[in-house]
PDB file of C-alpha atoms in Angstrom:
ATOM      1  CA  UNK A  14      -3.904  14.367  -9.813  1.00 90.00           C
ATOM      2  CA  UNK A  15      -2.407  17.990 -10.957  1.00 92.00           C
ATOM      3  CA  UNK A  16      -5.358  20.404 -12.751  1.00 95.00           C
ATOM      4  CA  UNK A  17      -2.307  22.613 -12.954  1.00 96.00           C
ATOM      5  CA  UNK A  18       0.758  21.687 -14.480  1.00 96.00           C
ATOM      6  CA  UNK A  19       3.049  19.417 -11.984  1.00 97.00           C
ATOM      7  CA  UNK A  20       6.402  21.127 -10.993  1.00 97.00           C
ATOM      8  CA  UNK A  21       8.399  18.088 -11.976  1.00 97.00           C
ATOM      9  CA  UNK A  22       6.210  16.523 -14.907  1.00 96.00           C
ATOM     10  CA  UNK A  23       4.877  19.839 -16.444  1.00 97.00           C
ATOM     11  CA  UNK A  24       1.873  17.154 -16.655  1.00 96.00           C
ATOM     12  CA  UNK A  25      -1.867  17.820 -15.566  1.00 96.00           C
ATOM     13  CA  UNK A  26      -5.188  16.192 -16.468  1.00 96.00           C
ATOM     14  CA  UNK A  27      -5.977  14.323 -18.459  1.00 95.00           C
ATOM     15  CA  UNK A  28      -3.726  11.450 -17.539  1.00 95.00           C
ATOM     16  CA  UNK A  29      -3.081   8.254 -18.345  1.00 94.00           C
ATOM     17  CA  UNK A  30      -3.483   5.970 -15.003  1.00 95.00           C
ATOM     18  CA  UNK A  31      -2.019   3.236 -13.098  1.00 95.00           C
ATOM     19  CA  UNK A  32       0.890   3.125 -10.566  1.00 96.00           C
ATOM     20  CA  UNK A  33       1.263  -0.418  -9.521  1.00 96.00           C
ATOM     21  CA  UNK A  34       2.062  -2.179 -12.186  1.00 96.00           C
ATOM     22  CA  UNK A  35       4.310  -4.695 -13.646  1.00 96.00           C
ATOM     23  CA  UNK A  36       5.904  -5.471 -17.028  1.00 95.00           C
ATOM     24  CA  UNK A  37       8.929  -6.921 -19.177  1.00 96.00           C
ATOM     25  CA  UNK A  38      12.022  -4.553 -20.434  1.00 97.00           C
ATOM     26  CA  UNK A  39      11.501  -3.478 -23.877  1.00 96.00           C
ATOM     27  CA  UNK A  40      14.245  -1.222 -24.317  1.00 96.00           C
ATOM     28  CA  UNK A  41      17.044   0.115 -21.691  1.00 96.00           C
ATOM     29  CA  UNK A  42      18.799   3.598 -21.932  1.00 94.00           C
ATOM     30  CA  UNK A  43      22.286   4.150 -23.384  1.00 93.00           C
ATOM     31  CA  UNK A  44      23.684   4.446 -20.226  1.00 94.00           C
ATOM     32  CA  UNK A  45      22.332   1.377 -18.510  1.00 95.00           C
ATOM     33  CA  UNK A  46      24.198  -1.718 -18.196  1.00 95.00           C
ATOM     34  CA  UNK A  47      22.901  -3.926 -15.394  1.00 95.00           C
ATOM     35  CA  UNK A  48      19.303  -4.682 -16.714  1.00 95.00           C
ATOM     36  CA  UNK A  49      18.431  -6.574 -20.273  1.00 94.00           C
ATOM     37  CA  UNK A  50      15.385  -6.294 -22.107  1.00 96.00           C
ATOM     38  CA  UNK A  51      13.089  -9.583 -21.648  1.00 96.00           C
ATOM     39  CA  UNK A  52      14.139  -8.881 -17.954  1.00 97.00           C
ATOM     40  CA  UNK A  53      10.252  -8.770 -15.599  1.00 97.00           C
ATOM     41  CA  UNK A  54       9.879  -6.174 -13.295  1.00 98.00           C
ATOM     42  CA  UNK A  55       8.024  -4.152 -11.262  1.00 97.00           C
ATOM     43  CA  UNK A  56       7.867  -0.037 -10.873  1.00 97.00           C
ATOM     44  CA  UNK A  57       8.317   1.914  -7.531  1.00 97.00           C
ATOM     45  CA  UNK A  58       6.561   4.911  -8.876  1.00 97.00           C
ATOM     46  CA  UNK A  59       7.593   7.945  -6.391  1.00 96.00           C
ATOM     47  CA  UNK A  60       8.457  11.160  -8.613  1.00 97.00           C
ATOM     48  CA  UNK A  61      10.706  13.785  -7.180  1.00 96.00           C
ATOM     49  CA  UNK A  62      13.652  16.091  -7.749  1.00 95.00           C
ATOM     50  CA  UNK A  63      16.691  15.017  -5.815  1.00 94.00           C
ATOM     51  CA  UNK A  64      17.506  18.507  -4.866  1.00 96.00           C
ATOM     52  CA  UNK A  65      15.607  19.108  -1.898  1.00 96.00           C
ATOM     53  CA  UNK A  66      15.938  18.741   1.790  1.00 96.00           C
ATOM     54  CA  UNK A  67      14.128  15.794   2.106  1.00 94.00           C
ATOM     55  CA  UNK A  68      15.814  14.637  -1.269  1.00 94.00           C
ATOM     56  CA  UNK A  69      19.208  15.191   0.888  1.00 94.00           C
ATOM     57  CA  UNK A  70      18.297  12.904   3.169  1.00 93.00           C
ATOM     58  CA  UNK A  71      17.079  10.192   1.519  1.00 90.00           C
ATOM     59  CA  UNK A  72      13.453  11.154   2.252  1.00 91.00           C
ATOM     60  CA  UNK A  73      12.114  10.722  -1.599  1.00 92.00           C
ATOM     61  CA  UNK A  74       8.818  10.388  -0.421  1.00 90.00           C
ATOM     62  CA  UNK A  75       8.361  13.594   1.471  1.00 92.00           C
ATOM     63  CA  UNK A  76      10.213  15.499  -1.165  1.00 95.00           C
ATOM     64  CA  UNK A  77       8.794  19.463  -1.689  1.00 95.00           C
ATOM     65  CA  UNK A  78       7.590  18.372  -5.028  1.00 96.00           C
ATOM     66  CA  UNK A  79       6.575  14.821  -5.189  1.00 94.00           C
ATOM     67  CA  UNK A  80       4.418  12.793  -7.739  1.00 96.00           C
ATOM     68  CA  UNK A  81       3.552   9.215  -8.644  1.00 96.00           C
ATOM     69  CA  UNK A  82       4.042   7.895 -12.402  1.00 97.00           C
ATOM     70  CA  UNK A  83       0.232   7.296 -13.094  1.00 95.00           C
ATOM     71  CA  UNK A  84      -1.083  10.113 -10.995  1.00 96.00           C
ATOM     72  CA  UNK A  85       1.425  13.017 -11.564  1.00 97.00           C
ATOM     73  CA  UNK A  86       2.585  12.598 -15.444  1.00 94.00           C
ATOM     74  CA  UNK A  87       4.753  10.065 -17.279  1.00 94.00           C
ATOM     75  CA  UNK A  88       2.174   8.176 -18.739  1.00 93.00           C
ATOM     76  CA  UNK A  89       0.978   5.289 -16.228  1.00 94.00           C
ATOM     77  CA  UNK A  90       0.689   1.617 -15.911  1.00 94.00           C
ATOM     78  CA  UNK A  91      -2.697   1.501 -18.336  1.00 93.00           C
ATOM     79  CA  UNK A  92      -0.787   2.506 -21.251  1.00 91.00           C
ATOM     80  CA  UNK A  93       0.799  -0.084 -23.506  1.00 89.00           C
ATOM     81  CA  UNK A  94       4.723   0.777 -22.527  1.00 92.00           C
ATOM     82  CA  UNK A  95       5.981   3.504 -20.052  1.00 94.00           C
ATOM     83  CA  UNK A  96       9.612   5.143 -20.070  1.00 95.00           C
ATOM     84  CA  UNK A  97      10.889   5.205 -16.609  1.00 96.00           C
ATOM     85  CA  UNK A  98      14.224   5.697 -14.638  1.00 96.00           C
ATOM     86  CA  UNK A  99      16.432   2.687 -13.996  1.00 96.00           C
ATOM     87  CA  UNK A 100      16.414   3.832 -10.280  1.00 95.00           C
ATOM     88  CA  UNK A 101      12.557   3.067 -10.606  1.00 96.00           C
ATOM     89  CA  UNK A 102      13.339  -0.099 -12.154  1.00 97.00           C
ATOM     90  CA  UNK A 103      13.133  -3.515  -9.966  1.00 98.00           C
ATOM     91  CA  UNK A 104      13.947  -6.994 -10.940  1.00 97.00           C
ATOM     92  CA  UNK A 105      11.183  -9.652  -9.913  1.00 97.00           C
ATOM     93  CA  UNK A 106      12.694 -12.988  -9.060  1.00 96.00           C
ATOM     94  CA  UNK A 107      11.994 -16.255 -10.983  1.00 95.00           C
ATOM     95  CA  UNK A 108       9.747 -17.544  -8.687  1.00 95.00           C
ATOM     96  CA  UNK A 109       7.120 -14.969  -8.238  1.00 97.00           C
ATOM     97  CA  UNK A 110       4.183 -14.746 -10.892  1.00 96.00           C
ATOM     98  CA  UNK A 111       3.975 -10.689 -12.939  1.00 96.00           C
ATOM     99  CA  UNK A 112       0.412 -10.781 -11.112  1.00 96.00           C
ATOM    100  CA  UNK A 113       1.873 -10.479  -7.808  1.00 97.00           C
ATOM    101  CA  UNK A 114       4.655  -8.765  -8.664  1.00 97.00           C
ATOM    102  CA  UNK A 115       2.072  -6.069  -9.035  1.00 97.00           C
ATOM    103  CA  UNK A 116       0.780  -5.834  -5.196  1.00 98.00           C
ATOM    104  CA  UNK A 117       4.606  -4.957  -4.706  1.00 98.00           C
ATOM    105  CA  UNK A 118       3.516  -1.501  -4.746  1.00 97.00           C
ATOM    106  CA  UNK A 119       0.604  -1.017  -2.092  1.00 96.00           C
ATOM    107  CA  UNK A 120       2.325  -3.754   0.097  1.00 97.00           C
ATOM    108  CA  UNK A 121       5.644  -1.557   0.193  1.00 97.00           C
ATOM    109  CA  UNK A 122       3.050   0.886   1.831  1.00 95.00           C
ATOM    110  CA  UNK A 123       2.240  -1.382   5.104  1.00 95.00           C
ATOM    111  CA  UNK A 124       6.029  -2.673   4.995  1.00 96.00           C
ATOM    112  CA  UNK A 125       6.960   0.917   5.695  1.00 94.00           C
ATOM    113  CA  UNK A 126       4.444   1.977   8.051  1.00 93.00           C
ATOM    114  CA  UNK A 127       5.498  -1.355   9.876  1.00 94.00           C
ATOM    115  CA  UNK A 128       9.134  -0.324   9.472  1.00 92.00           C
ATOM    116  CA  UNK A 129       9.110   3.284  10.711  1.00 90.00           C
ATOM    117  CA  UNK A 130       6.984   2.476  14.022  1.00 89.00           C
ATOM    118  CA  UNK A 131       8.052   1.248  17.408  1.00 89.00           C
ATOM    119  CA  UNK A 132       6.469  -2.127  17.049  1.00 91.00           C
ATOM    120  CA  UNK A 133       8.452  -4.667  18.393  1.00 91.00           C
ATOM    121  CA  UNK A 134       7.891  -8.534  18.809  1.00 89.00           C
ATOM    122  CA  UNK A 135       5.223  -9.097  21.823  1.00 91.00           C
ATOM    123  CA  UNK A 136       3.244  -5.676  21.398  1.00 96.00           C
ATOM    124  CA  UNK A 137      -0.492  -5.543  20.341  1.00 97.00           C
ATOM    125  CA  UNK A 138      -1.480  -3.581  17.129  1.00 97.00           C
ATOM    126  CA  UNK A 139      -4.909  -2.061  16.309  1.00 98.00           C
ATOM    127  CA  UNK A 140      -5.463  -1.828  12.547  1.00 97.00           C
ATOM    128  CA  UNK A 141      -8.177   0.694  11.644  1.00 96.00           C
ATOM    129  CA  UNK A 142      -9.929  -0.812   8.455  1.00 96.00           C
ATOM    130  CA  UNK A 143      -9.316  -3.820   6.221  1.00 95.00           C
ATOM    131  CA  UNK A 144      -8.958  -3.020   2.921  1.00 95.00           C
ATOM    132  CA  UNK A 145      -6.079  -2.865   0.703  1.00 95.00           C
ATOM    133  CA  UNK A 146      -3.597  -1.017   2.505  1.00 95.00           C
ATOM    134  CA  UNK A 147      -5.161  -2.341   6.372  1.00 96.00           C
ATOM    135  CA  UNK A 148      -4.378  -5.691   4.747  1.00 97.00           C
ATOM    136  CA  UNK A 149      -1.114  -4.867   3.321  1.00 97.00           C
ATOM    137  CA  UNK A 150      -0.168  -4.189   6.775  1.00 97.00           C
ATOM    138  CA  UNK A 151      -0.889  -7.493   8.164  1.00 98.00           C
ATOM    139  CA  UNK A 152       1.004  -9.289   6.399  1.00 98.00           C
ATOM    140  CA  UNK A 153       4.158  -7.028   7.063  1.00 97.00           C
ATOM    141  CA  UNK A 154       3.248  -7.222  10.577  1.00 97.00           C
ATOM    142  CA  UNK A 155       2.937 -11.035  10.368  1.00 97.00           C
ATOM    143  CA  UNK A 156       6.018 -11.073   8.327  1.00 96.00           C
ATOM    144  CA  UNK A 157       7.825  -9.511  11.384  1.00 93.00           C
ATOM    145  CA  UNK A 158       6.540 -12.061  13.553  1.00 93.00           C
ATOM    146  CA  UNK A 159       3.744  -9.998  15.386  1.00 95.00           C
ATOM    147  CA  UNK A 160       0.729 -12.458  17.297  1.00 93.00           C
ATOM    148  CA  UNK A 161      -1.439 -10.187  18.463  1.00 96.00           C
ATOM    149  CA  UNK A 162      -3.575  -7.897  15.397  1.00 98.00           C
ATOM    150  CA  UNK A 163      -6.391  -6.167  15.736  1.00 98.00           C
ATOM    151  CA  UNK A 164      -8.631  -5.739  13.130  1.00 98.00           C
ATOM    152  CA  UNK A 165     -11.199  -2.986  13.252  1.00 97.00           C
ATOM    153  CA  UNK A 166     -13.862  -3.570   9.761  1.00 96.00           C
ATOM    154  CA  UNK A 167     -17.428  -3.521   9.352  1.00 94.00           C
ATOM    155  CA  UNK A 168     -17.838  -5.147   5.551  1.00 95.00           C
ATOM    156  CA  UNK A 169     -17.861  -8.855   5.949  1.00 95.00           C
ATOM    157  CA  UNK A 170     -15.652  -9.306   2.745  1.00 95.00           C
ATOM    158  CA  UNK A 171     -12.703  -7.688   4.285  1.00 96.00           C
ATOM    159  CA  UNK A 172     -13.182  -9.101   7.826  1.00 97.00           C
ATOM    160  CA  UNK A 173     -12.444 -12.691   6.124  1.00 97.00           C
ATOM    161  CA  UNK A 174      -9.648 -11.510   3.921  1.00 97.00           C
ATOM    162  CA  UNK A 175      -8.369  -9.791   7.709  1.00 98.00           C
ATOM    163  CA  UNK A 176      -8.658 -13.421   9.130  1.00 98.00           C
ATOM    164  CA  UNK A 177      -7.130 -15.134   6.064  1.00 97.00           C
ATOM    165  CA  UNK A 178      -4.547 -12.487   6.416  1.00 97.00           C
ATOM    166  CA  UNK A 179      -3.508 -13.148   9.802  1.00 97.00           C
ATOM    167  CA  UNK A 180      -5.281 -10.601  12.069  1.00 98.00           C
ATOM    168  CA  UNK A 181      -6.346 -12.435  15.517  1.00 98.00           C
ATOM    169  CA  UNK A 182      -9.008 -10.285  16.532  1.00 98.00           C
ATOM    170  CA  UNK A 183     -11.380  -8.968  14.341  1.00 98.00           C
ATOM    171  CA  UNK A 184     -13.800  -6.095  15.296  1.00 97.00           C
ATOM    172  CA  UNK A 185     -16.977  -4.781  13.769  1.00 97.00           C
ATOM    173  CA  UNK A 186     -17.659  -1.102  14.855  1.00 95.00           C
ATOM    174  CA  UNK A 187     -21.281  -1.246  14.786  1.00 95.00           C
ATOM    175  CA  UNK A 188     -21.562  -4.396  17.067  1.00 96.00           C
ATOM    176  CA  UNK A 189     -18.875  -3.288  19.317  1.00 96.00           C
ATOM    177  CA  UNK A 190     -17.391   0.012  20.995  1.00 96.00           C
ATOM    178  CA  UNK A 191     -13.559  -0.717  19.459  1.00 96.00           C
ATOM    179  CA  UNK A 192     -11.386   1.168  22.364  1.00 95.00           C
ATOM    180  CA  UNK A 193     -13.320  -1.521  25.443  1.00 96.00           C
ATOM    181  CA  UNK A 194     -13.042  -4.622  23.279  1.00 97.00           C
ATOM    182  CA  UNK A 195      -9.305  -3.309  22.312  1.00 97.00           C
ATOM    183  CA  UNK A 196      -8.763  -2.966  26.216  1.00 96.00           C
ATOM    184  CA  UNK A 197     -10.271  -6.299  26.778  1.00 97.00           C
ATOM    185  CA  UNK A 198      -7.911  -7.878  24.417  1.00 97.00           C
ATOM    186  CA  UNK A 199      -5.024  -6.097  25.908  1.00 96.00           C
ATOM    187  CA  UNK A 200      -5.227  -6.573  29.685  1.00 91.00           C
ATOM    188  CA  UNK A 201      -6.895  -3.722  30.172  1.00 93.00           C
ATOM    189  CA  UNK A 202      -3.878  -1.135  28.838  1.00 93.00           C
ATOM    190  CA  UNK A 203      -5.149  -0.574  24.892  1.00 95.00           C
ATOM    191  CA  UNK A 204      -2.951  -1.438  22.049  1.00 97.00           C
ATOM    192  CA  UNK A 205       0.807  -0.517  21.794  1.00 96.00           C
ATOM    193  CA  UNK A 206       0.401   0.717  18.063  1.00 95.00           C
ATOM    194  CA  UNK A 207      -2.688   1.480  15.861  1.00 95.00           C
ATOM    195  CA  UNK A 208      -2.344   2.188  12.177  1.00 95.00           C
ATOM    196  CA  UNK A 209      -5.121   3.956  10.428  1.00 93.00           C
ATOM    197  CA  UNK A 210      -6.045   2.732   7.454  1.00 93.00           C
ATOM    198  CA  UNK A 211      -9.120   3.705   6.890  1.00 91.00           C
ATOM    199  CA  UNK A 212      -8.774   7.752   7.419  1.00 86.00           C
ATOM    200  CA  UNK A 213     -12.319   7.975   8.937  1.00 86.00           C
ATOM    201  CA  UNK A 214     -12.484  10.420  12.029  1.00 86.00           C
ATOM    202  CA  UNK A 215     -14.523   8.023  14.389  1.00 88.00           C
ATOM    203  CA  UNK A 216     -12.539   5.475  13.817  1.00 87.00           C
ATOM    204  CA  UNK A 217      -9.279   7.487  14.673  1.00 86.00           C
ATOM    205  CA  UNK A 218     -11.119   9.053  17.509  1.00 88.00           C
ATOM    206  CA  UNK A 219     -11.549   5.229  19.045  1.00 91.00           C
ATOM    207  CA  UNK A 220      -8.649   4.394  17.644  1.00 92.00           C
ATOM    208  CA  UNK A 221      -6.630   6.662  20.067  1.00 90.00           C
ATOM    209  CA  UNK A 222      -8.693   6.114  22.694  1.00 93.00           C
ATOM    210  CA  UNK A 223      -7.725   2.086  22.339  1.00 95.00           C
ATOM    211  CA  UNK A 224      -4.174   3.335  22.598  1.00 95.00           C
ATOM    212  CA  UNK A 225      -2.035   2.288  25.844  1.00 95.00           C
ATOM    213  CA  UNK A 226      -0.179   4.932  27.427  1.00 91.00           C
ATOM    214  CA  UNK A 227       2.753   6.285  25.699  1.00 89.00           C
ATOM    215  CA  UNK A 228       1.359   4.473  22.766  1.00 92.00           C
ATOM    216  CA  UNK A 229       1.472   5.360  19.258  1.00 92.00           C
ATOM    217  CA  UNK A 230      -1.224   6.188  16.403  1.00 92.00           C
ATOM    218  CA  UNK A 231       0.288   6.015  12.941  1.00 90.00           C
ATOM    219  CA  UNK A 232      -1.292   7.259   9.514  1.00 83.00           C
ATOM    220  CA  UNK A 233      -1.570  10.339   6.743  1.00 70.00           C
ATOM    221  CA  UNK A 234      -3.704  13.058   8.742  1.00 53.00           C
ATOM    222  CA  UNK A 235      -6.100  13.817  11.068  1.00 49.00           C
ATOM    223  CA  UNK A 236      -7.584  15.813  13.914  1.00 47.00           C
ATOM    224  CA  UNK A 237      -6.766  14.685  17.338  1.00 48.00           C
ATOM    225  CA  UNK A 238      -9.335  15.271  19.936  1.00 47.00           C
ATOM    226  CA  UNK A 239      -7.794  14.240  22.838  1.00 50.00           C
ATOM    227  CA  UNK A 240      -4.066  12.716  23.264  1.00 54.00           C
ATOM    228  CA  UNK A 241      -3.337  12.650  26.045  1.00 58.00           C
ATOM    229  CA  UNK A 242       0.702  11.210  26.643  1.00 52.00           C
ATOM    230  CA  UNK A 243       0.258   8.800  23.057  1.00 69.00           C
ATOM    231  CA  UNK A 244       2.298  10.052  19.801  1.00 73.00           C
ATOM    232  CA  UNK A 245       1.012  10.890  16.140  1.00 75.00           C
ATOM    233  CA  UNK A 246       3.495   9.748  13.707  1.00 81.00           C
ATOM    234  CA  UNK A 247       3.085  10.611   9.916  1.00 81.00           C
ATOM    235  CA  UNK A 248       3.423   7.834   7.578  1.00 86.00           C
ATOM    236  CA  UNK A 249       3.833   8.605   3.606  1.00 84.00           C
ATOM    237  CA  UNK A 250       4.153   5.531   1.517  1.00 90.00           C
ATOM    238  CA  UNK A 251       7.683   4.028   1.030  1.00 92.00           C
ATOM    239  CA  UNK A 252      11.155   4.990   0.988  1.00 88.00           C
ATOM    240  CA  UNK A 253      14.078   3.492  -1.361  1.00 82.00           C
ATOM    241  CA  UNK A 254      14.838  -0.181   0.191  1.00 90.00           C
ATOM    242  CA  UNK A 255      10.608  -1.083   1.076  1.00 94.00           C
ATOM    243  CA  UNK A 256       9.936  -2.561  -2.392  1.00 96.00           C
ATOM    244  CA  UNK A 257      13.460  -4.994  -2.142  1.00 96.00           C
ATOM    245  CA  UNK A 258      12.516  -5.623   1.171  1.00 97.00           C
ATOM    246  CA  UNK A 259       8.599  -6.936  -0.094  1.00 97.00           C
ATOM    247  CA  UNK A 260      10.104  -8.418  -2.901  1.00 97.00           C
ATOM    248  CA  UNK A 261      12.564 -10.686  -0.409  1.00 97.00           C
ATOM    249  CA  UNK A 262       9.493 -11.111   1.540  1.00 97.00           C
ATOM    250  CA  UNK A 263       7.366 -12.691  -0.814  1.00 97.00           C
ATOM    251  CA  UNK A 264       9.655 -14.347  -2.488  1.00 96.00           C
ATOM    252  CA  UNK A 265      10.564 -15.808   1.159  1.00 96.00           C
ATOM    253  CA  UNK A 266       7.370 -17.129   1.630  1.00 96.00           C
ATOM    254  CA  UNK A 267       6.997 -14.643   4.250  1.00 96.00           C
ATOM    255  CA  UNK A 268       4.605 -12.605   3.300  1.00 97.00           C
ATOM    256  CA  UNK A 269       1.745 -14.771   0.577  1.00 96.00           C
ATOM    257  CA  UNK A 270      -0.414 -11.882  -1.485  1.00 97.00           C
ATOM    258  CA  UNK A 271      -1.753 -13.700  -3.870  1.00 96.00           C
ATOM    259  CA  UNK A 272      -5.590 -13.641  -2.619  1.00 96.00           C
ATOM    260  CA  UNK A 273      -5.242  -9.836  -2.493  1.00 96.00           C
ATOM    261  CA  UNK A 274      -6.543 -10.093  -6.551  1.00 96.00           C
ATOM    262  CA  UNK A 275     -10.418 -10.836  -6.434  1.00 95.00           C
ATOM    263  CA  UNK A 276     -11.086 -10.496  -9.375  1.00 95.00           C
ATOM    264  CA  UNK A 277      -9.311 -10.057 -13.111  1.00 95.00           C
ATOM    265  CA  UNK A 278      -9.839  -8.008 -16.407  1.00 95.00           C
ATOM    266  CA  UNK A 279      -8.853  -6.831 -19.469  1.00 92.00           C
ATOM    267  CA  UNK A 280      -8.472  -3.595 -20.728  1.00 91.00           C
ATOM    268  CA  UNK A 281     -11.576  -2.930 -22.672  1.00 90.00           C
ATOM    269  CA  UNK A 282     -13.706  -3.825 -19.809  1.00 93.00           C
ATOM    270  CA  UNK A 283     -11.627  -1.562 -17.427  1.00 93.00           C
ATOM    271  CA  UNK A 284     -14.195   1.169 -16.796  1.00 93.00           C
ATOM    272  CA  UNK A 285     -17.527  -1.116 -16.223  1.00 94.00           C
ATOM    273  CA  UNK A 286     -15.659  -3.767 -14.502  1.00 94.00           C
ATOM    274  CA  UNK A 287     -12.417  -2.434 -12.821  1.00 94.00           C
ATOM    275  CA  UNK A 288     -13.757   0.900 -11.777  1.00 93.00           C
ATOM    276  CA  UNK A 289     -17.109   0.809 -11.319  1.00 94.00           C
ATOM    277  CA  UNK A 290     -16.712  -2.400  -9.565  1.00 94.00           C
ATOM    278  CA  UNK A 291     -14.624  -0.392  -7.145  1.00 91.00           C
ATOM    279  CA  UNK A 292     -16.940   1.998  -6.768  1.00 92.00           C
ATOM    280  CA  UNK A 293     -20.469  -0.013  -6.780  1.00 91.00           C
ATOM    281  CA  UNK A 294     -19.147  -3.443  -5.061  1.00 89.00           C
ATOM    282  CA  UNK A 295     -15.469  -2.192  -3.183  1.00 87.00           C
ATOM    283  CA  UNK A 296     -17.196  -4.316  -0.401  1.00 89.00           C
ATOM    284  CA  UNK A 297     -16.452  -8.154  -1.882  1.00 90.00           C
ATOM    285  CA  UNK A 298     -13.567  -6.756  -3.668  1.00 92.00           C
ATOM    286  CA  UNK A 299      -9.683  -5.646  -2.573  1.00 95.00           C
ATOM    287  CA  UNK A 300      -7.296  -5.527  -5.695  1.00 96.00           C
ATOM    288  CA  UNK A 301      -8.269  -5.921  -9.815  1.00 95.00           C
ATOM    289  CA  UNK A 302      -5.881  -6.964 -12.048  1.00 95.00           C
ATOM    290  CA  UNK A 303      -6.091  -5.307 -15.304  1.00 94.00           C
ATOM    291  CA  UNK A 304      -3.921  -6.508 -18.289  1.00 89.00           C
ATOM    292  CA  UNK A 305      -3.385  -3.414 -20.372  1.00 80.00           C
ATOM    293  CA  UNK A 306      -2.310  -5.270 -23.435  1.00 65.00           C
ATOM    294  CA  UNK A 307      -2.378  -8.995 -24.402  1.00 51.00           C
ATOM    295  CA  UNK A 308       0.840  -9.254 -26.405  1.00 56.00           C
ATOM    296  CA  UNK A 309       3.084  -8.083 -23.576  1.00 46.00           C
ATOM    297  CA  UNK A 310       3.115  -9.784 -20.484  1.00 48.00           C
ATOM    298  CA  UNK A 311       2.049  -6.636 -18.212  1.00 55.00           C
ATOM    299  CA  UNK A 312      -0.671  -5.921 -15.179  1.00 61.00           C
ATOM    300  CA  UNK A 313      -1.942  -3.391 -13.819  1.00 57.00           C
ATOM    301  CA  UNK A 314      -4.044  -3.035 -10.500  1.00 58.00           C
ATOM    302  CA  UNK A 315      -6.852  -0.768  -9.758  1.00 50.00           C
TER     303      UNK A 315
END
């Protein structure tokens, strides 16, 4: 979150919070015709200019200046109403309940990382940690027909929700070293693709050492010790197309989130029971839904 005042926003702390979210159209713009109010929707909340390179390209996500409604300005998801851009703006089908349609957003962050890689039906994948986003991409994984996921997690919560999930192997790091069992699994060659999400050194240290040669290691940052021929790729949330592809997916049957929410709130008890539940008990838990106000049909996760 900006202490100094965001290049897009002009924003900074304090902020109002929340950036997967859901709701129902209030009121549309003057100059947009192909959404009603009443309609229900979800938010894909990537800020940026449309001027840059990256812009150019279609690279929103990785443009110079990029925010998140809820984290950079524009008053987030915890607020009674938001103003956002149609462009931000996607229809949930009939079908699918506003509580789910609010995982959209951290599940179009495994559909990506799935996307972008070089997995491809028959290879083995190595997920490093099982919490919201490790989970997340699971189920992309398992919506793209993979059948052999590897599950590194110590906290016995999130190995079942791995399980329930789909992951095939499960590993705890403090019973087992990760890169032999990973090998074991494999045939002896390591996994064709790992994705960190977790973003704990020792566990991308073994995680690269539990790649195959010529393998890749996919997540936000870290320090390789020793690569060896295996790639780094970069992976930054979503691009424009990941939260219609999630929404087909769920609404597909493909992909089943629903058991992602442990545990729902309502505003007032936010702070004791949505974020210091996170904070004091993130072991038993993986998404709270918070509805921000009880005469509009909205939700918020934390």
């Amino acid at each position: 979150m900006p202490t100094t005042p965001h290049p897009i926003t002009n924003e900074q702390v304090p902020l109002t919070l929340g950036h997967e979210f859901s709701g129902t159209i209030e009121e549309v713009g003057q100059d947009v015709h192909d959404i009603k109010t009443g309609a229900r929707v979800t938010v894909q909340p990537i800020i940026y200019d449309g001027t840059c390179g990256a812009c150019k390209q279609g690279y929103i996500k990785c443009c110079d200046y990029n925010g998140f409604i809820g984290l950079s300005g524009w008053v987030g998801g915890l607020s009674k109403q938001v103003v956002v851009p149609r462009k931000a703006v996607y229809t949930i089908p009939d079908s699918m309940s506003m509580e789910v349609a609010a995982l959209v957003e951290p599940l179009a962050v495994g559909w990506h990382a799935v996307n972008i890689n070089p997995f491809k039906d028959g290879d083995s994948v190595l997920i490093l940690g099982g919490r919201p986003i490790g989970l997340a991409v699971i189920q992309a994984l398992k919506a793209k027909g993979a059948d052999r996921i590897i599950v590194s997690e110590l906290a016995p919560r999130q190995k079942e929700f791995a399980k329930q999930f789909g992951a095939n192997f499960v590993i705890d790091p403090t019973e087992e070293v990760v890169f032999k069992r990973v090998k074991e699994i494999c045939d002896g060659q390591g996994a064709h693709v790992v994705f960190d999400a977790a973003g704990v050194q020792p566990g991308l240290n073994a995680g690269l050492h539990a790649l195959r040669a010529r393998g890749t290691l996919a997540g936000d940052e870290l320090t390789l010790t020793r690569a060896g021929e295996r790639k780094y790729m970069g992976v930054a949330t979503y691009q424009a197309g990941d939260f219609q592809d999630v929404l087909d997916a769920i609404a597909s049957g493909r992909i089943n989130p629903d058991t992602m929410i442990t545990k729902k709130i309502q505003m007032h008890k936010v702070e004791e029971e949505g974020f210091k539940t996170l904070i004091n008990d993130k072991d038993t838990n993986v998404k709270i839904l918070v509805e921000a106000n009880l005469d509009l049909p909205c939700n918020r996760r934390t």
